[in-house]
């Protein structure tokens, strides 16, 4: 079954893939030249990923470090650009290494073209990565 093409449906589908820990299928939702940005990334963490391959490398080990259980409080807002949405959400689960709870609030601005993510600006809380086991990126912190 093909992935949904509306931005909101595609985003909901992407969350299901993250919960299923299907990172290859999640990466397949990206345009080849898609860009993922983290404006609040702390020192040593990437601030910009250019291209599907960079996104894949960044997310490759995510499930080995963060075990997501749910995305409660998901709210998707339409913008004046029908291909761009603003998302408010919370991701909950546990950190695999320490078994500590994981609870992160996000705001994201996402643009979809031709059924693929082309731009994803992820405004997440950088203080949360200070927890042991949260660094899934192999950053140099």
mmCIF file of N, CA and C in Angstrom:
data_model
loop_
_atom_site.group_PDB
_atom_site.id
_atom_site.type_symbol
_atom_site.label_atom_id
_atom_site.label_comp_id
_atom_site.label_asym_id
_atom_site.label_seq_id
_atom_site.Cartn_x
_atom_site.Cartn_y
_atom_site.Cartn_z
ATOM 1 N N UNK A 1 0.849 -1.180 0.000
ATOM 2 C CA UNK A 1 0.000 0.000 0.000
ATOM 3 C C UNK A 1 0.891 1.238 0.000
ATOM 4 N N UNK A 2 0.668 2.178 -0.888
ATOM 5 C CA UNK A 2 1.508 3.376 -0.930
ATOM 6 C C UNK A 2 1.262 4.270 0.289
ATOM 7 N N UNK A 3 2.276 5.057 0.615
ATOM 8 C CA UNK A 3 2.157 5.990 1.733
ATOM 9 C C UNK A 3 1.151 7.083 1.379
ATOM 10 N N UNK A 4 0.480 7.619 2.381
ATOM 11 C CA UNK A 4 -0.445 8.730 2.129
ATOM 12 C C UNK A 4 0.302 9.927 1.540
ATOM 13 N N UNK A 5 -0.425 10.768 0.822
ATOM 14 C CA UNK A 5 0.230 11.916 0.202
ATOM 15 C C UNK A 5 -0.113 13.246 0.849
ATOM 16 N N UNK A 6 -1.228 13.348 1.588
ATOM 17 C CA UNK A 6 -1.502 14.623 2.250
ATOM 18 C C UNK A 6 -0.485 14.793 3.379
ATOM 19 N N UNK A 7 -0.025 16.012 3.625
ATOM 20 C CA UNK A 7 0.973 16.207 4.672
ATOM 21 C C UNK A 7 0.552 15.631 6.035
ATOM 22 N N UNK A 8 -0.673 15.877 6.460
ATOM 23 C CA UNK A 8 -1.104 15.393 7.777
ATOM 24 C C UNK A 8 -1.156 13.867 7.816
ATOM 25 N N UNK A 9 -1.696 13.250 6.776
ATOM 26 C CA UNK A 9 -1.771 11.786 6.747
ATOM 27 C C UNK A 9 -0.387 11.154 6.647
ATOM 28 N N UNK A 10 0.489 11.750 5.848
ATOM 29 C CA UNK A 10 1.853 11.248 5.738
ATOM 30 C C UNK A 10 2.556 11.345 7.088
ATOM 31 N N UNK A 11 2.354 12.450 7.795
ATOM 32 C CA UNK A 11 3.007 12.608 9.087
ATOM 33 C C UNK A 11 2.490 11.569 10.084
ATOM 34 N N UNK A 12 1.171 11.375 10.133
ATOM 35 C CA UNK A 12 0.613 10.342 11.025
ATOM 36 C C UNK A 12 1.180 8.956 10.683
ATOM 37 N N UNK A 13 1.272 8.670 9.396
ATOM 38 C CA UNK A 13 1.850 7.400 8.948
ATOM 39 C C UNK A 13 3.305 7.287 9.414
ATOM 40 N N UNK A 14 4.051 8.365 9.343
ATOM 41 C CA UNK A 14 5.459 8.345 9.762
ATOM 42 C C UNK A 14 5.582 8.036 11.255
ATOM 43 N N UNK A 15 4.666 8.556 12.055
ATOM 44 C CA UNK A 15 4.703 8.266 13.491
ATOM 45 C C UNK A 15 4.441 6.786 13.754
ATOM 46 N N UNK A 16 3.514 6.203 13.001
ATOM 47 C CA UNK A 16 3.234 4.763 13.142
ATOM 48 C C UNK A 16 4.489 3.945 12.827
ATOM 49 N N UNK A 17 5.213 4.345 11.784
ATOM 50 C CA UNK A 17 6.450 3.647 11.428
ATOM 51 C C UNK A 17 7.498 3.771 12.530
ATOM 52 N N UNK A 18 7.591 4.953 13.163
ATOM 53 C CA UNK A 18 8.535 5.114 14.276
ATOM 54 C C UNK A 18 8.151 4.219 15.445
ATOM 55 N N UNK A 19 6.861 4.154 15.753
ATOM 56 C CA UNK A 19 6.411 3.280 16.839
ATOM 57 C C UNK A 19 6.688 1.809 16.513
ATOM 58 N N UNK A 20 6.586 1.456 15.242
ATOM 59 C CA UNK A 20 6.872 0.083 14.805
ATOM 60 C C UNK A 20 8.368 -0.173 14.656
ATOM 61 N N UNK A 21 9.175 0.858 14.885
ATOM 62 C CA UNK A 21 10.629 0.795 14.765
ATOM 63 C C UNK A 21 11.078 0.413 13.356
ATOM 64 N N UNK A 22 10.305 0.823 12.369
ATOM 65 C CA UNK A 22 10.604 0.543 10.967
ATOM 66 C C UNK A 22 11.298 1.761 10.359
ATOM 67 N N UNK A 23 12.554 1.931 10.714
ATOM 68 C CA UNK A 23 13.314 3.104 10.271
ATOM 69 C C UNK A 23 13.503 3.112 8.751
ATOM 70 N N UNK A 24 13.796 1.970 8.098
ATOM 71 C CA UNK A 24 13.909 2.023 6.629
ATOM 72 C C UNK A 24 12.629 2.527 5.949
ATOM 73 N N UNK A 25 11.469 2.099 6.422
ATOM 74 C CA UNK A 25 10.207 2.579 5.829
ATOM 75 C C UNK A 25 10.004 4.056 6.144
ATOM 76 N N UNK A 26 10.412 4.511 7.337
ATOM 77 C CA UNK A 26 10.308 5.925 7.699
ATOM 78 C C UNK A 26 11.198 6.760 6.763
ATOM 79 N N UNK A 27 12.412 6.299 6.538
ATOM 80 C CA UNK A 27 13.340 7.020 5.657
ATOM 81 C C UNK A 27 12.800 7.048 4.227
ATOM 82 N N UNK A 28 12.102 6.001 3.807
ATOM 83 C CA UNK A 28 11.553 5.943 2.449
ATOM 84 C C UNK A 28 10.517 7.037 2.201
ATOM 85 N N UNK A 29 10.002 7.660 3.253
ATOM 86 C CA UNK A 29 9.034 8.750 3.104
ATOM 87 C C UNK A 29 9.703 10.066 2.720
ATOM 88 N N UNK A 30 11.014 10.090 2.667
ATOM 89 C CA UNK A 30 11.767 11.313 2.394
ATOM 90 C C UNK A 30 12.075 11.482 0.914
ATOM 91 N N UNK A 31 12.033 12.725 0.466
ATOM 92 C CA UNK A 31 12.524 13.061 -0.873
ATOM 93 C C UNK A 31 14.043 12.915 -0.869
ATOM 94 N N UNK A 32 14.613 12.590 -2.023
ATOM 95 C CA UNK A 32 16.071 12.417 -2.112
ATOM 96 C C UNK A 32 16.822 13.646 -1.606
ATOM 97 N N UNK A 33 16.273 14.842 -1.871
ATOM 98 C CA UNK A 33 16.951 16.078 -1.469
ATOM 99 C C UNK A 33 16.302 16.720 -0.239
ATOM 100 N N UNK A 34 15.564 15.934 0.538
ATOM 101 C CA UNK A 34 14.903 16.463 1.735
ATOM 102 C C UNK A 34 15.909 16.981 2.754
ATOM 103 N N UNK A 35 15.469 17.950 3.532
ATOM 104 C CA UNK A 35 16.326 18.576 4.539
ATOM 105 C C UNK A 35 15.643 18.487 5.898
ATOM 106 N N UNK A 36 16.399 17.999 6.890
ATOM 107 C CA UNK A 36 15.921 17.952 8.265
ATOM 108 C C UNK A 36 16.795 18.891 9.082
ATOM 109 N N UNK A 37 16.136 19.796 9.840
ATOM 110 C CA UNK A 37 16.875 20.787 10.620
ATOM 111 C C UNK A 37 16.474 20.708 12.082
ATOM 112 N N UNK A 38 17.433 21.017 12.952
ATOM 113 C CA UNK A 38 17.236 21.031 14.390
ATOM 114 C C UNK A 38 17.727 22.366 14.934
ATOM 115 N N UNK A 39 16.896 23.402 14.873
ATOM 116 C CA UNK A 39 17.344 24.737 15.275
ATOM 117 C C UNK A 39 17.842 24.834 16.716
ATOM 118 N N UNK A 40 17.370 23.972 17.604
ATOM 119 C CA UNK A 40 17.777 24.036 19.006
ATOM 120 C C UNK A 40 18.805 22.972 19.376
ATOM 121 N N UNK A 41 19.424 22.328 18.415
ATOM 122 C CA UNK A 41 20.386 21.264 18.705
ATOM 123 C C UNK A 41 21.545 21.799 19.542
ATOM 124 N N UNK A 42 21.931 21.053 20.577
ATOM 125 C CA UNK A 42 23.071 21.488 21.390
ATOM 126 C C UNK A 42 24.384 21.278 20.635
ATOM 127 N N UNK A 43 25.445 21.857 21.156
ATOM 128 C CA UNK A 43 26.767 21.682 20.555
ATOM 129 C C UNK A 43 27.073 20.194 20.428
ATOM 130 N N UNK A 44 27.658 19.818 19.297
ATOM 131 C CA UNK A 44 28.032 18.432 19.050
ATOM 132 C C UNK A 44 26.951 17.623 18.369
ATOM 133 N N UNK A 45 25.744 18.152 18.273
ATOM 134 C CA UNK A 45 24.646 17.471 17.588
ATOM 135 C C UNK A 45 24.444 18.138 16.242
ATOM 136 N N UNK A 46 24.018 17.384 15.244
ATOM 137 C CA UNK A 46 23.805 18.001 13.929
ATOM 138 C C UNK A 46 22.671 19.015 13.960
ATOM 139 N N UNK A 47 22.840 20.095 13.232
ATOM 140 C CA UNK A 47 21.794 21.115 13.118
ATOM 141 C C UNK A 47 21.050 21.005 11.789
ATOM 142 N N UNK A 48 21.689 20.373 10.797
ATOM 143 C CA UNK A 48 21.073 20.281 9.466
ATOM 144 C C UNK A 48 21.543 18.996 8.795
ATOM 145 N N UNK A 49 20.580 18.246 8.282
ATOM 146 C CA UNK A 49 20.859 17.036 7.519
ATOM 147 C C UNK A 49 20.350 17.274 6.109
ATOM 148 N N UNK A 50 21.214 17.130 5.133
ATOM 149 C CA UNK A 50 20.829 17.384 3.749
ATOM 150 C C UNK A 50 20.791 16.081 2.981
ATOM 151 N N UNK A 51 19.606 15.726 2.503
ATOM 152 C CA UNK A 51 19.432 14.539 1.687
ATOM 153 C C UNK A 51 18.956 13.326 2.471
ATOM 154 N N UNK A 52 18.291 12.441 1.757
ATOM 155 C CA UNK A 52 17.728 11.225 2.347
ATOM 156 C C UNK A 52 18.808 10.374 3.024
ATOM 157 N N UNK A 53 19.989 10.265 2.399
ATOM 158 C CA UNK A 53 21.057 9.448 2.983
ATOM 159 C C UNK A 53 21.504 9.985 4.335
ATOM 160 N N UNK A 54 21.590 11.301 4.472
ATOM 161 C CA UNK A 54 21.992 11.888 5.757
ATOM 162 C C UNK A 54 20.925 11.648 6.826
ATOM 163 N N UNK A 55 19.661 11.744 6.444
ATOM 164 C CA UNK A 55 18.558 11.464 7.371
ATOM 165 C C UNK A 55 18.608 9.999 7.793
ATOM 166 N N UNK A 56 18.849 9.106 6.848
ATOM 167 C CA UNK A 56 18.936 7.675 7.152
ATOM 168 C C UNK A 56 20.069 7.385 8.129
ATOM 169 N N UNK A 57 21.226 7.985 7.897
ATOM 170 C CA UNK A 57 22.371 7.765 8.791
ATOM 171 C C UNK A 57 22.064 8.276 10.196
ATOM 172 N N UNK A 58 21.409 9.415 10.285
ATOM 173 C CA UNK A 58 21.058 10.005 11.581
ATOM 174 C C UNK A 58 20.091 9.111 12.354
ATOM 175 N N UNK A 59 19.112 8.539 11.674
ATOM 176 C CA UNK A 59 18.054 7.764 12.328
ATOM 177 C C UNK A 59 18.363 6.271 12.465
ATOM 178 N N UNK A 60 19.404 5.809 11.833
ATOM 179 C CA UNK A 60 19.696 4.369 11.754
ATOM 180 C C UNK A 60 19.615 3.663 13.107
ATOM 181 N N UNK A 61 20.176 4.225 14.158
ATOM 182 C CA UNK A 61 20.253 3.541 15.451
ATOM 183 C C UNK A 61 19.247 4.057 16.480
ATOM 184 N N UNK A 62 18.305 4.864 16.034
ATOM 185 C CA UNK A 62 17.314 5.443 16.941
ATOM 186 C C UNK A 62 16.637 4.399 17.835
ATOM 187 N N UNK A 63 16.095 3.303 17.278
ATOM 188 C CA UNK A 63 15.385 2.336 18.135
ATOM 189 C C UNK A 63 16.291 1.600 19.127
ATOM 190 N N UNK A 64 17.606 1.605 18.885
ATOM 191 C CA UNK A 64 18.521 0.974 19.828
ATOM 192 C C UNK A 64 18.712 1.814 21.082
ATOM 193 N N UNK A 65 18.302 3.075 21.020
ATOM 194 C CA UNK A 65 18.517 4.000 22.131
ATOM 195 C C UNK A 65 17.227 4.523 22.736
ATOM 196 N N UNK A 66 16.222 4.732 21.891
ATOM 197 C CA UNK A 66 14.948 5.265 22.371
ATOM 198 C C UNK A 66 13.838 4.321 21.929
ATOM 199 N N UNK A 67 13.125 3.782 22.900
ATOM 200 C CA UNK A 67 12.004 2.872 22.648
ATOM 201 C C UNK A 67 10.716 3.680 22.782
ATOM 202 N N UNK A 68 10.197 4.144 21.653
ATOM 203 C CA UNK A 68 8.973 4.949 21.666
ATOM 204 C C UNK A 68 7.755 4.072 21.900
ATOM 205 N N UNK A 69 6.838 4.555 22.728
ATOM 206 C CA UNK A 69 5.605 3.821 23.018
ATOM 207 C C UNK A 69 4.369 4.502 22.464
ATOM 208 N N UNK A 70 4.383 5.839 22.395
ATOM 209 C CA UNK A 70 3.174 6.549 21.978
ATOM 210 C C UNK A 70 3.513 7.999 21.653
ATOM 211 N N UNK A 71 2.610 8.620 20.913
ATOM 212 C CA UNK A 71 2.658 10.052 20.640
ATOM 213 C C UNK A 71 1.338 10.661 21.099
ATOM 214 N N UNK A 72 1.165 10.805 22.415
ATOM 215 C CA UNK A 72 -0.075 11.428 22.885
ATOM 216 C C UNK A 72 -0.049 12.926 22.569
ATOM 217 N N UNK A 73 -1.192 13.511 22.602
ATOM 218 C CA UNK A 73 -1.299 14.968 22.435
ATOM 219 C C UNK A 73 -0.824 15.451 21.069
ATOM 220 N N UNK A 74 -1.062 14.663 20.037
ATOM 221 C CA UNK A 74 -0.703 15.054 18.675
ATOM 222 C C UNK A 74 -1.712 16.071 18.148
ATOM 223 N N UNK A 75 -1.187 17.215 17.714
ATOM 224 C CA UNK A 75 -2.027 18.235 17.082
ATOM 225 C C UNK A 75 -1.333 18.682 15.807
ATOM 226 N N UNK A 76 -2.074 18.628 14.705
ATOM 227 C CA UNK A 76 -1.534 19.023 13.408
ATOM 228 C C UNK A 76 -2.307 20.245 12.923
ATOM 229 N N UNK A 77 -1.562 21.304 12.606
ATOM 230 C CA UNK A 77 -2.158 22.567 12.173
ATOM 231 C C UNK A 77 -1.844 22.805 10.700
ATOM 232 N N UNK A 78 -2.848 23.164 9.933
ATOM 233 C CA UNK A 78 -2.656 23.553 8.534
ATOM 234 C C UNK A 78 -2.101 24.970 8.490
ATOM 235 N N UNK A 79 -1.370 25.273 7.438
ATOM 236 C CA UNK A 79 -0.849 26.622 7.239
ATOM 237 C C UNK A 79 -1.453 27.175 5.942
ATOM 238 N N UNK A 80 -1.064 28.369 5.591
ATOM 239 C CA UNK A 80 -1.559 28.943 4.337
ATOM 240 C C UNK A 80 -0.996 28.227 3.122
ATOM 241 N N UNK A 81 0.113 27.500 3.297
ATOM 242 C CA UNK A 81 0.659 26.645 2.242
ATOM 243 C C UNK A 81 0.082 25.246 2.464
ATOM 244 N N UNK A 82 -0.739 24.720 1.563
ATOM 245 C CA UNK A 82 -1.385 23.424 1.793
ATOM 246 C C UNK A 82 -0.405 22.262 1.935
ATOM 247 N N UNK A 83 0.844 22.445 1.541
ATOM 248 C CA UNK A 83 1.845 21.381 1.662
ATOM 249 C C UNK A 83 2.658 21.467 2.950
ATOM 250 N N UNK A 84 2.415 22.496 3.758
ATOM 251 C CA UNK A 84 3.175 22.696 4.995
ATOM 252 C C UNK A 84 2.236 22.617 6.190
ATOM 253 N N UNK A 85 2.670 21.846 7.195
ATOM 254 C CA UNK A 85 1.912 21.707 8.437
ATOM 255 C C UNK A 85 2.817 22.034 9.617
ATOM 256 N N UNK A 86 2.187 22.403 10.714
ATOM 257 C CA UNK A 86 2.886 22.614 11.983
ATOM 258 C C UNK A 86 2.333 21.573 12.948
ATOM 259 N N UNK A 87 3.247 20.860 13.602
ATOM 260 C CA UNK A 87 2.853 19.769 14.483
ATOM 261 C C UNK A 87 3.264 20.088 15.906
ATOM 262 N N UNK A 88 2.353 19.843 16.834
ATOM 263 C CA UNK A 88 2.658 19.855 18.261
ATOM 264 C C UNK A 88 2.444 18.424 18.726
ATOM 265 N N UNK A 89 3.428 17.870 19.404
ATOM 266 C CA UNK A 89 3.258 16.494 19.860
ATOM 267 C C UNK A 89 4.188 16.195 21.017
ATOM 268 N N UNK A 90 3.904 15.084 21.631
ATOM 269 C CA UNK A 90 4.713 14.585 22.728
ATOM 270 C C UNK A 90 5.041 13.138 22.406
ATOM 271 N N UNK A 91 6.301 12.769 22.543
ATOM 272 C CA UNK A 91 6.718 11.389 22.362
ATOM 273 C C UNK A 91 7.076 10.808 23.713
ATOM 274 N N UNK A 92 6.529 9.639 24.029
ATOM 275 C CA UNK A 92 6.827 8.991 25.310
ATOM 276 C C UNK A 92 7.310 7.570 25.068
ATOM 277 N N UNK A 93 8.149 7.111 25.971
ATOM 278 C CA UNK A 93 8.695 5.766 25.891
ATOM 279 C C UNK A 93 9.740 5.594 26.964
ATOM 280 N N UNK A 94 10.863 4.962 26.586
ATOM 281 C CA UNK A 94 11.940 4.769 27.554
ATOM 282 C C UNK A 94 13.274 4.822 26.839
ATOM 283 N N UNK A 95 14.307 5.161 27.595
ATOM 284 C CA UNK A 95 15.670 5.108 27.095
ATOM 285 C C UNK A 95 16.161 3.685 27.284
ATOM 286 N N UNK A 96 16.600 3.048 26.229
ATOM 287 C CA UNK A 96 16.955 1.632 26.261
ATOM 288 C C UNK A 96 18.104 1.374 27.235
ATOM 289 N N UNK A 97 19.152 2.182 27.185
ATOM 290 C CA UNK A 97 20.350 1.942 27.999
ATOM 291 C C UNK A 97 20.071 1.989 29.498
ATOM 292 N N UNK A 98 19.306 2.961 29.933
ATOM 293 C CA UNK A 98 19.085 3.155 31.370
ATOM 294 C C UNK A 98 17.711 2.704 31.844
ATOM 295 N N UNK A 99 16.814 2.429 30.924
ATOM 296 C CA UNK A 99 15.407 2.109 31.208
ATOM 297 C C UNK A 99 14.675 3.292 31.846
ATOM 298 N N UNK A 100 15.265 4.479 31.751
ATOM 299 C CA UNK A 100 14.624 5.692 32.275
ATOM 300 C C UNK A 100 13.495 6.113 31.346
ATOM 301 N N UNK A 101 12.489 6.781 31.876
ATOM 302 C CA UNK A 101 11.401 7.263 31.018
ATOM 303 C C UNK A 101 11.911 8.277 29.993
ATOM 304 N N UNK A 102 11.306 8.250 28.821
ATOM 305 C CA UNK A 102 11.555 9.238 27.774
ATOM 306 C C UNK A 102 10.257 9.985 27.581
ATOM 307 N N UNK A 103 10.324 11.306 27.668
ATOM 308 C CA UNK A 103 9.127 12.132 27.509
ATOM 309 C C UNK A 103 9.574 13.451 26.898
ATOM 310 N N UNK A 104 9.313 13.622 25.607
ATOM 311 C CA UNK A 104 9.794 14.796 24.883
ATOM 312 C C UNK A 104 8.629 15.488 24.195
ATOM 313 N N UNK A 105 8.618 16.805 24.305
ATOM 314 C CA UNK A 105 7.633 17.613 23.597
ATOM 315 C C UNK A 105 8.314 18.212 22.370
ATOM 316 N N UNK A 106 7.619 18.188 21.255
ATOM 317 C CA UNK A 106 8.159 18.664 19.988
ATOM 318 C C UNK A 106 7.202 19.664 19.344
ATOM 319 N N UNK A 107 7.773 20.553 18.594
ATOM 320 C CA UNK A 107 7.041 21.337 17.610
ATOM 321 C C UNK A 107 7.834 21.178 16.323
ATOM 322 N N UNK A 108 7.143 20.872 15.242
ATOM 323 C CA UNK A 108 7.823 20.675 13.964
ATOM 324 C C UNK A 108 7.080 21.419 12.864
ATOM 325 N N UNK A 109 7.833 21.894 11.908
ATOM 326 C CA UNK A 109 7.280 22.508 10.703
ATOM 327 C C UNK A 109 7.712 21.605 9.555
ATOM 328 N N UNK A 110 6.734 21.019 8.879
ATOM 329 C CA UNK A 110 7.001 19.977 7.895
ATOM 330 C C UNK A 110 6.368 20.346 6.551
ATOM 331 N N UNK A 111 7.143 20.188 5.481
ATOM 332 C CA UNK A 111 6.641 20.405 4.130
ATOM 333 C C UNK A 111 6.744 19.098 3.348
ATOM 334 N N UNK A 112 5.685 18.818 2.600
ATOM 335 C CA UNK A 112 5.584 17.599 1.800
ATOM 336 C C UNK A 112 5.362 17.998 0.348
ATOM 337 N N UNK A 113 6.095 17.360 -0.541
ATOM 338 C CA UNK A 113 5.890 17.544 -1.979
ATOM 339 C C UNK A 113 5.855 16.158 -2.613
ATOM 340 N N UNK A 114 4.881 15.939 -3.461
ATOM 341 C CA UNK A 114 4.759 14.665 -4.175
ATOM 342 C C UNK A 114 4.799 13.465 -3.228
ATOM 343 N N UNK A 115 4.179 13.604 -2.056
ATOM 344 C CA UNK A 115 4.070 12.494 -1.123
ATOM 345 C C UNK A 115 5.319 12.162 -0.331
ATOM 346 N N UNK A 116 6.296 13.084 -0.312
ATOM 347 C CA UNK A 116 7.537 12.864 0.433
ATOM 348 C C UNK A 116 7.886 14.097 1.261
ATOM 349 N N UNK A 117 8.534 13.861 2.395
ATOM 350 C CA UNK A 117 9.023 14.972 3.210
ATOM 351 C C UNK A 117 10.149 15.678 2.458
ATOM 352 N N UNK A 118 10.021 16.992 2.321
ATOM 353 C CA UNK A 118 11.090 17.773 1.690
ATOM 354 C C UNK A 118 11.776 18.681 2.698
ATOM 355 N N UNK A 119 11.046 19.054 3.745
ATOM 356 C CA UNK A 119 11.604 19.911 4.778
ATOM 357 C C UNK A 119 10.961 19.535 6.106
ATOM 358 N N UNK A 120 11.800 19.377 7.126
ATOM 359 C CA UNK A 120 11.320 18.996 8.458
ATOM 360 C C UNK A 120 12.184 19.747 9.460
ATOM 361 N N UNK A 121 11.625 20.798 10.051
ATOM 362 C CA UNK A 121 12.327 21.557 11.091
ATOM 363 C C UNK A 121 11.786 21.093 12.435
ATOM 364 N N UNK A 122 12.645 20.469 13.210
ATOM 365 C CA UNK A 122 12.282 19.807 14.462
ATOM 366 C C UNK A 122 12.773 20.644 15.642
ATOM 367 N N UNK A 123 11.824 21.258 16.348
ATOM 368 C CA UNK A 123 12.146 22.107 17.498
ATOM 369 C C UNK A 123 11.955 21.279 18.769
ATOM 370 N N UNK A 124 12.972 20.482 19.118
ATOM 371 C CA UNK A 124 12.907 19.623 20.292
ATOM 372 C C UNK A 124 13.740 20.217 21.420
ATOM 373 N N UNK A 125 13.513 19.704 22.607
ATOM 374 C CA UNK A 125 14.168 20.211 23.816
ATOM 375 C C UNK A 125 15.574 19.639 23.946
ATOM 376 N N UNK A 126 16.614 20.443 23.786
ATOM 377 C CA UNK A 126 17.977 19.912 23.860
ATOM 378 C C UNK A 126 18.378 19.443 25.253
ATOM 379 N N UNK A 127 17.686 19.862 26.287
ATOM 380 C CA UNK A 127 18.029 19.419 27.637
ATOM 381 C C UNK A 127 17.761 17.925 27.817
ATOM 382 N N UNK A 128 16.840 17.375 27.059
ATOM 383 C CA UNK A 128 16.487 15.961 27.199
ATOM 384 C C UNK A 128 17.637 15.036 26.807
ATOM 385 N N UNK A 129 18.535 15.468 25.947
ATOM 386 C CA UNK A 129 19.619 14.589 25.515
ATOM 387 C C UNK A 129 20.751 14.523 26.531
ATOM 388 N N UNK A 130 20.612 15.215 27.640
ATOM 389 C CA UNK A 130 21.611 15.105 28.698
ATOM 390 C C UNK A 130 21.443 13.812 29.496
ATOM 391 N N UNK A 131 20.320 13.132 29.309
ATOM 392 C CA UNK A 131 20.090 11.858 29.981
ATOM 393 C C UNK A 131 21.006 10.785 29.390
ATOM 394 N N UNK A 132 21.604 9.932 30.230
ATOM 395 C CA UNK A 132 22.420 8.837 29.700
ATOM 396 C C UNK A 132 21.588 7.947 28.775
ATOM 397 N N UNK A 133 22.156 7.603 27.630
ATOM 398 C CA UNK A 133 21.482 6.724 26.692
ATOM 399 C C UNK A 133 20.644 7.437 25.656
ATOM 400 N N UNK A 134 20.554 8.756 25.732
ATOM 401 C CA UNK A 134 19.719 9.499 24.782
ATOM 402 C C UNK A 134 20.446 9.803 23.478
ATOM 403 N N UNK A 135 21.770 9.682 23.466
ATOM 404 C CA UNK A 135 22.534 10.061 22.274
ATOM 405 C C UNK A 135 22.577 8.929 21.270
ATOM 406 N N UNK A 136 21.641 8.940 20.320
ATOM 407 C CA UNK A 136 21.594 7.913 19.285
ATOM 408 C C UNK A 136 22.308 8.350 18.025
ATOM 409 N N UNK A 137 22.859 9.566 18.021
ATOM 410 C CA UNK A 137 23.432 10.112 16.787
ATOM 411 C C UNK A 137 24.930 9.863 16.665
ATOM 412 N N UNK A 138 25.545 9.378 17.733
ATOM 413 C CA UNK A 138 26.994 9.240 17.701
ATOM 414 C C UNK A 138 27.673 10.596 17.713
ATOM 415 N N UNK A 139 27.017 11.580 18.337
ATOM 416 C CA UNK A 139 27.576 12.937 18.351
ATOM 417 C C UNK A 139 28.860 12.960 19.176
ATOM 418 N N UNK A 140 29.568 14.031 19.076
ATOM 419 C CA UNK A 140 30.868 14.129 19.745
ATOM 420 C C UNK A 140 30.784 14.876 21.067
ATOM 421 N N UNK A 141 29.622 14.927 21.685
ATOM 422 C CA UNK A 141 29.499 15.671 22.922
ATOM 423 C C UNK A 141 30.436 15.126 23.975
#
